mmCIF file of N, CA and C in Angstrom:
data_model
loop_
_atom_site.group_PDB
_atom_site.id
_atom_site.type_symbol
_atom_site.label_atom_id
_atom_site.label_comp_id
_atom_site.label_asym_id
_atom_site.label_seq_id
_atom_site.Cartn_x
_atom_site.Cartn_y
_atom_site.Cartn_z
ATOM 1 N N UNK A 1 -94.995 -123.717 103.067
ATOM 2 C CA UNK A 1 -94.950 -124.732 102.027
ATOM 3 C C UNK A 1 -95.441 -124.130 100.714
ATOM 4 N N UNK A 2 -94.738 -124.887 99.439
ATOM 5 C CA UNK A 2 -95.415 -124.506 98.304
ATOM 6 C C UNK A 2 -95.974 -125.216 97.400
ATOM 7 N N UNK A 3 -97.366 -125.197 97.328
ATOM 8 C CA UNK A 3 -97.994 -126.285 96.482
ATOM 9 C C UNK A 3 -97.790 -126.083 94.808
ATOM 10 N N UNK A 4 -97.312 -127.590 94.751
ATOM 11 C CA UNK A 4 -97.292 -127.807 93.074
ATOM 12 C C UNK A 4 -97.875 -128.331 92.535
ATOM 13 N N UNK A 5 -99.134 -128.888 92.705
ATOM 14 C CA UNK A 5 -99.925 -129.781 92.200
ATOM 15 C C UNK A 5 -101.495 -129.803 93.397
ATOM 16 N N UNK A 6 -102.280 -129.638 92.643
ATOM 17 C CA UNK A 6 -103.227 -129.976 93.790
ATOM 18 C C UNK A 6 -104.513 -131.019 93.338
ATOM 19 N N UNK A 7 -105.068 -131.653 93.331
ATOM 20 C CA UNK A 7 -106.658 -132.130 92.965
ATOM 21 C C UNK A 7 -107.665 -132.305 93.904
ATOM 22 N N UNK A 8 -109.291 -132.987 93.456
ATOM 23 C CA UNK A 8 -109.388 -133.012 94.591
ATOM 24 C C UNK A 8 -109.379 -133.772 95.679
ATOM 25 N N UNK A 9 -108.791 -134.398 95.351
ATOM 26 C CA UNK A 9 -108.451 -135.841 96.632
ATOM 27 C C UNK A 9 -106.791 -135.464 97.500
ATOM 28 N N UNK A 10 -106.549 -134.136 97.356
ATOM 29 C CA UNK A 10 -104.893 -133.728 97.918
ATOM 30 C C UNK A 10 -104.082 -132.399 97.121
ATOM 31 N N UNK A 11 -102.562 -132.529 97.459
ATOM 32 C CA UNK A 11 -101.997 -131.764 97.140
ATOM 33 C C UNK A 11 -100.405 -132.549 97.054
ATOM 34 N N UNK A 12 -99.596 -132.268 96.342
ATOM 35 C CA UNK A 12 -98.267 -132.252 96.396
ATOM 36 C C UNK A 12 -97.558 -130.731 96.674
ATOM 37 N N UNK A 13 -96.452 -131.064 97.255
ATOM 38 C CA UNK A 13 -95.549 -129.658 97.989
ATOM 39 C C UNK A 13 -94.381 -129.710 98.375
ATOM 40 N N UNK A 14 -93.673 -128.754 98.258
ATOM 41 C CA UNK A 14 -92.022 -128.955 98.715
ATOM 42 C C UNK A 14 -92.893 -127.907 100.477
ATOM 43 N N UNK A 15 -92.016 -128.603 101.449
ATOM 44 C CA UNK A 15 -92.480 -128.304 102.418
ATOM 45 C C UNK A 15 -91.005 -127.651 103.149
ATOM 46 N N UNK A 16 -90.779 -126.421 104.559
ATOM 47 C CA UNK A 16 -89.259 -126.322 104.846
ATOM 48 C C UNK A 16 -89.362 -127.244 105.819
ATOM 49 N N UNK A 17 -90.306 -127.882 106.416
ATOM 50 C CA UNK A 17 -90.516 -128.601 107.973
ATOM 51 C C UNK A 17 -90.970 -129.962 107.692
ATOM 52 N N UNK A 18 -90.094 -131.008 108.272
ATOM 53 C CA UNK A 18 -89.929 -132.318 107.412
ATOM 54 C C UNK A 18 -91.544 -133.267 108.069
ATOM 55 N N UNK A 19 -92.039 -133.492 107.206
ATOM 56 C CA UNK A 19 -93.731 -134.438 107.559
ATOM 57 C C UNK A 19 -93.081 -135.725 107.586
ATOM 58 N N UNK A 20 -93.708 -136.322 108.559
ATOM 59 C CA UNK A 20 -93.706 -137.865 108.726
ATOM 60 C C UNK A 20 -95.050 -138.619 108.060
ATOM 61 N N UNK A 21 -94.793 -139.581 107.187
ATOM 62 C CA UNK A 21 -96.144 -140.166 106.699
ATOM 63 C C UNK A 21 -96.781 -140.806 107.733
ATOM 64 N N UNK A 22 -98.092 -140.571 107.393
ATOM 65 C CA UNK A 22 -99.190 -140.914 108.798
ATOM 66 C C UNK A 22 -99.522 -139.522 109.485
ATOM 67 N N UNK A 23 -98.673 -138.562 109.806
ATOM 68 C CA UNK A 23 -99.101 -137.492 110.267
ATOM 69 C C UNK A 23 -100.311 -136.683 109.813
ATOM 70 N N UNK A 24 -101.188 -135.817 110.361
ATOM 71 C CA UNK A 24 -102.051 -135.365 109.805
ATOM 72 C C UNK A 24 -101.868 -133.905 110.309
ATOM 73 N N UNK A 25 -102.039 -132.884 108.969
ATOM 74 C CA UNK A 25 -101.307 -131.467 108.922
ATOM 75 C C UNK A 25 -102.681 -130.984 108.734
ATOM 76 N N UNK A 26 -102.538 -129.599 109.356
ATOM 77 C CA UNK A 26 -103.204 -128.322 109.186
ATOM 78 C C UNK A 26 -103.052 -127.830 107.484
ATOM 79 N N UNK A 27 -103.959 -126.794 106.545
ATOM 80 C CA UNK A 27 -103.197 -126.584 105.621
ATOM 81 C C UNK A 27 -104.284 -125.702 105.576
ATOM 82 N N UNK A 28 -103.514 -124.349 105.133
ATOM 83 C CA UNK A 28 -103.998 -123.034 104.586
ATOM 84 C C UNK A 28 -103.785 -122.742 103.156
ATOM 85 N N UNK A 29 -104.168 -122.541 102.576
ATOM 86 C CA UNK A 29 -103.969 -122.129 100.975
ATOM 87 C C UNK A 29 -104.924 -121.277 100.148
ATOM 88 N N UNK A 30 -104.328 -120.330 98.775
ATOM 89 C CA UNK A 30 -104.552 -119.742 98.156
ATOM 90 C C UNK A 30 -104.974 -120.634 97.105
ATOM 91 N N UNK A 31 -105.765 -120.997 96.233
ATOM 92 C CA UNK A 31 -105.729 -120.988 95.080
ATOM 93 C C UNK A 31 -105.463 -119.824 93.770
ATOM 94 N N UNK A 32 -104.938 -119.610 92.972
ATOM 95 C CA UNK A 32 -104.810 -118.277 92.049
ATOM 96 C C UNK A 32 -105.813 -117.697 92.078
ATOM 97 N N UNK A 33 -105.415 -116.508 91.661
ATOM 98 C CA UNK A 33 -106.522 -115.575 91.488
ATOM 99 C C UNK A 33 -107.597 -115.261 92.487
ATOM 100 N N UNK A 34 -107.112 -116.002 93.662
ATOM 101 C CA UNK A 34 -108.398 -115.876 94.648
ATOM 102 C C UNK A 34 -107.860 -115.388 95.870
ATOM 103 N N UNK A 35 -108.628 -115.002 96.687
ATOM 104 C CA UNK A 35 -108.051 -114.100 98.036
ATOM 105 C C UNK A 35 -109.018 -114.855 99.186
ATOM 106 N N UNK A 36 -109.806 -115.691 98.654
ATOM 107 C CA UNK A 36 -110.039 -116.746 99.515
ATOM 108 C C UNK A 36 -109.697 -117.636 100.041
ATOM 109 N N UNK A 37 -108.879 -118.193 101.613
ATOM 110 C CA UNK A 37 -108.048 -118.940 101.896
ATOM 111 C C UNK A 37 -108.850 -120.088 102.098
ATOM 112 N N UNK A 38 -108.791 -121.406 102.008
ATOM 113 C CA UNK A 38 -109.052 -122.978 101.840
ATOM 114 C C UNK A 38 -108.567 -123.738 103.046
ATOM 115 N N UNK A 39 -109.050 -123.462 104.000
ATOM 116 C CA UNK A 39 -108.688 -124.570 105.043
ATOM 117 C C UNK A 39 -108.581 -126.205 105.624
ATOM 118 N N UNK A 40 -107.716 -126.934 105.359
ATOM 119 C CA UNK A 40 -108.197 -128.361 105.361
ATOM 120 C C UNK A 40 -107.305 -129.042 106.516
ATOM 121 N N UNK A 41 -107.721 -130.415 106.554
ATOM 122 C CA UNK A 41 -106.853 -131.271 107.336
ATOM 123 C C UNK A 41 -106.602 -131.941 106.208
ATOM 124 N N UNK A 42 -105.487 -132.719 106.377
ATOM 125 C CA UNK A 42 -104.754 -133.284 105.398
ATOM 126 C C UNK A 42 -103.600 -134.522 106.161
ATOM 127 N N UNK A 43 -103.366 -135.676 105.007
ATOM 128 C CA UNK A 43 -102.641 -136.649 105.806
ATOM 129 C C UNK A 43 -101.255 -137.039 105.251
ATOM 130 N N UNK A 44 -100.517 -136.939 105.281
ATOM 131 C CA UNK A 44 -99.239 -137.211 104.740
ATOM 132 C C UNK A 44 -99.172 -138.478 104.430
ATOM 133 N N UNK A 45 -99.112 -138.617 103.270
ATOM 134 C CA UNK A 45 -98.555 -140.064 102.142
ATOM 135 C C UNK A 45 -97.480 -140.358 101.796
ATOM 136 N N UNK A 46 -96.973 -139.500 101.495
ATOM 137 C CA UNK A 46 -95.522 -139.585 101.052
ATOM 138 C C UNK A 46 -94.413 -138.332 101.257
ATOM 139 N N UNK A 47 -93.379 -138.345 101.944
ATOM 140 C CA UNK A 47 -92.481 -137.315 101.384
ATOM 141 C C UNK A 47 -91.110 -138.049 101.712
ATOM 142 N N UNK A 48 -89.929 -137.350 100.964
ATOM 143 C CA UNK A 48 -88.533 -137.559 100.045
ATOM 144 C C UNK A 48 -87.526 -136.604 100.837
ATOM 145 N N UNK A 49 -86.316 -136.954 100.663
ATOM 146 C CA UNK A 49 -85.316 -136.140 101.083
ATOM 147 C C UNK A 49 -84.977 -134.593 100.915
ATOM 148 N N UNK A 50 -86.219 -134.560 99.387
ATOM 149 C CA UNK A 50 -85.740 -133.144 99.277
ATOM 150 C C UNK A 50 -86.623 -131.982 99.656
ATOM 151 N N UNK A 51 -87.904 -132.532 100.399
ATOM 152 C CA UNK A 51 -88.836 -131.659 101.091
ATOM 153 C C UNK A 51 -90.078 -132.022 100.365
ATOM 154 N N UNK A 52 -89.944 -132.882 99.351
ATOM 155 C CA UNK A 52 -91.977 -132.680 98.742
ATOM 156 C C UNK A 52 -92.638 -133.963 99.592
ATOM 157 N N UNK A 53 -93.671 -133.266 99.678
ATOM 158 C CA UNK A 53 -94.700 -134.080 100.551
ATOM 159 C C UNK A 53 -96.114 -134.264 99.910
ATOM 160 N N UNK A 54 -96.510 -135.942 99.646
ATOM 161 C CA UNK A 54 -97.873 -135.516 99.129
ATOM 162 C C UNK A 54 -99.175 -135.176 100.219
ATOM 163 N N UNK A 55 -100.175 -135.399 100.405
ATOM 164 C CA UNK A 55 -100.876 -135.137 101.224
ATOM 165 C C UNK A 55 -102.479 -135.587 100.700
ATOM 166 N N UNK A 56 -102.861 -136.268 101.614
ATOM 167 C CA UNK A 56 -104.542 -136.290 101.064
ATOM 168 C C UNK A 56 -105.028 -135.857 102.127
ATOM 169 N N UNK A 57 -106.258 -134.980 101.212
ATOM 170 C CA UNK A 57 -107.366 -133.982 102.302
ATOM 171 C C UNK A 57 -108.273 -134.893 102.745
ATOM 172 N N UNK A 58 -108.692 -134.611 104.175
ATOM 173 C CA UNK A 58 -108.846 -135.270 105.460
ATOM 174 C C UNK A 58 -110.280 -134.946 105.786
ATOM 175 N N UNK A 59 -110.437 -133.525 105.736
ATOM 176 C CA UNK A 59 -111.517 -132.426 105.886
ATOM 177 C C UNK A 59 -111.265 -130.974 105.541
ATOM 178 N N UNK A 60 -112.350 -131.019 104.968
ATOM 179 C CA UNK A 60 -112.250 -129.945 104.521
ATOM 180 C C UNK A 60 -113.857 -129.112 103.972
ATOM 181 N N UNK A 61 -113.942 -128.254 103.893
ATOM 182 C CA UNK A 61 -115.954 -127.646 103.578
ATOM 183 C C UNK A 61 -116.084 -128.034 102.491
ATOM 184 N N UNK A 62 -117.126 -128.310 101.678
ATOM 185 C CA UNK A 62 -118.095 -128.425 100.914
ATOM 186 C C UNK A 62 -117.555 -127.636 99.788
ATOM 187 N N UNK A 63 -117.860 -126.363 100.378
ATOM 188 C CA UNK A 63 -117.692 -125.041 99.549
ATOM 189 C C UNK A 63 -115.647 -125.046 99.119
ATOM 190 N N UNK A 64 -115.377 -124.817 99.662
ATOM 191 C CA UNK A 64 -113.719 -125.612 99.281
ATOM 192 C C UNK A 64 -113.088 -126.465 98.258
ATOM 193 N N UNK A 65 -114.011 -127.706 98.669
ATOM 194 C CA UNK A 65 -113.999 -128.955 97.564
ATOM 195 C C UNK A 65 -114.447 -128.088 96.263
ATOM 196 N N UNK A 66 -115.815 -127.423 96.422
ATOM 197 C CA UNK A 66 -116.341 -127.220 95.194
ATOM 198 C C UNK A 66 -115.456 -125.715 94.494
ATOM 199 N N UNK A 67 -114.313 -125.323 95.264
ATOM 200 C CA UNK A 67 -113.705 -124.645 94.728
ATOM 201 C C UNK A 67 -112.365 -124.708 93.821
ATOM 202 N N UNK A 68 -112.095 -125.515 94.656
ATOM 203 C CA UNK A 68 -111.198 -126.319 93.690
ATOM 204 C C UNK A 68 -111.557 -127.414 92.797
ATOM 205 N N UNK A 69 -112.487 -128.134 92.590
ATOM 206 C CA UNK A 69 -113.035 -128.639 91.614
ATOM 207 C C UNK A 69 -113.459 -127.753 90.365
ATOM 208 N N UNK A 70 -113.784 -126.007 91.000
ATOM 209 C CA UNK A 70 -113.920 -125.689 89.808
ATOM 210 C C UNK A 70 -112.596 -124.441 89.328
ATOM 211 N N UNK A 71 -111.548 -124.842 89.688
ATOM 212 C CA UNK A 71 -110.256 -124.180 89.864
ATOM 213 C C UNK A 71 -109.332 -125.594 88.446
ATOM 214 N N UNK A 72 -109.633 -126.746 89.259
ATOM 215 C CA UNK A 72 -109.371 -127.394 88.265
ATOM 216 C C UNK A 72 -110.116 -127.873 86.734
ATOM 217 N N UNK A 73 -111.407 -126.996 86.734
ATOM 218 C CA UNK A 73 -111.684 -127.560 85.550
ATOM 219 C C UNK A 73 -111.150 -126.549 84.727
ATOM 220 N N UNK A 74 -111.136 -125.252 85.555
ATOM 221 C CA UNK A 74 -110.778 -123.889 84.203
ATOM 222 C C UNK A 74 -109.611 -124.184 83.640
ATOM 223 N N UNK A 75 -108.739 -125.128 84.801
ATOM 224 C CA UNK A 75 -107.268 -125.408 84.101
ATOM 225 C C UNK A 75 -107.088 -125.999 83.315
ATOM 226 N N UNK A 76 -107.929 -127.326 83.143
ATOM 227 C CA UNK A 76 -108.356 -128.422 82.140
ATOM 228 C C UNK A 76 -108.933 -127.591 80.604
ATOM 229 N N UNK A 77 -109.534 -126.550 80.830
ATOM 230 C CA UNK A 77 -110.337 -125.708 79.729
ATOM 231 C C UNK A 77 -109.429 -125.151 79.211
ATOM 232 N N UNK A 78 -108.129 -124.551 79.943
ATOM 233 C CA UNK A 78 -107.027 -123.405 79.328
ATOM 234 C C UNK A 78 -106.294 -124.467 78.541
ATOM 235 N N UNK A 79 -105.951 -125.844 79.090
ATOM 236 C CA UNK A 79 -104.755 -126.570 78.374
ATOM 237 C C UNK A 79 -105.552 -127.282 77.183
ATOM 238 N N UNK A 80 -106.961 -127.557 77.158
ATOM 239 C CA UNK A 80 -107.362 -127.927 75.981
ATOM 240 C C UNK A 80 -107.046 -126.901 75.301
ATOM 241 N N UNK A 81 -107.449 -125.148 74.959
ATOM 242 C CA UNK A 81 -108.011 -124.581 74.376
ATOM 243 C C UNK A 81 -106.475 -124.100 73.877
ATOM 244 N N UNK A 82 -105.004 -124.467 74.595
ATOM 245 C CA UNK A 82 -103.823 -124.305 74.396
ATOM 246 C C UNK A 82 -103.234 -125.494 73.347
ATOM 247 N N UNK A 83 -103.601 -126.524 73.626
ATOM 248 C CA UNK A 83 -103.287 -127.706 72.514
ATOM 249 C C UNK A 83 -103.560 -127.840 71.176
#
C-alpha cells in the first residue's frame, strides 16, 4: 500500500488488496527521511472502487504516535515558511 495522507488519528492509501470497512489491518510504514518502521493496528473506515482506503490507528506505541506528531509538525513548519 501507499500512504497519502497520514495524521495522528490514521492514514489514507491506495491499497492493491481490497479492505472491507470494519476490518482491522496490520500496518508497517516509513515515514520520510526515517529508516524507522511504525507499526500499528489500524481499522478500516472507508474505501472506494479505486483502491484508497482510510484507516484509523487502533494501536500503536507511544513513541510512534510521538513520531509522527512530530513528522507532522515539521510539515506544518515547511508549508508555513513556503506561503
Amino acid at each position: 500500500a501507499r500512504l497519502f495522507n497520514i495524521s495522528e488519528g490514521g492514514v489514507a492509501m491506495r491499497s492493491p488488496v481490497k479492505c472491507t470497512v470494519g476490518e482491522d489491518i496490520g500496518m508497517e510504514f516509513e515515514l520520510p527521511h526515517s529508516k524507522e518502521p511504525i507499526n500499528a493496528t489500524a481499522v478500516v473506515c472507508w474505501s472506494d472502487e479505486e483502491g484508497r482506503v482510510g484507516a484509523r490507528f487502533l494501536d500503536m506505541p507511544s513513541t510512534a504516535r510521538e513520531r509522527i506528531q512530530s513528522y507532522i509538525a515539521s510539515q506544518l513548519g515547511e508549508y508555513a515558511r513556503v506561503s
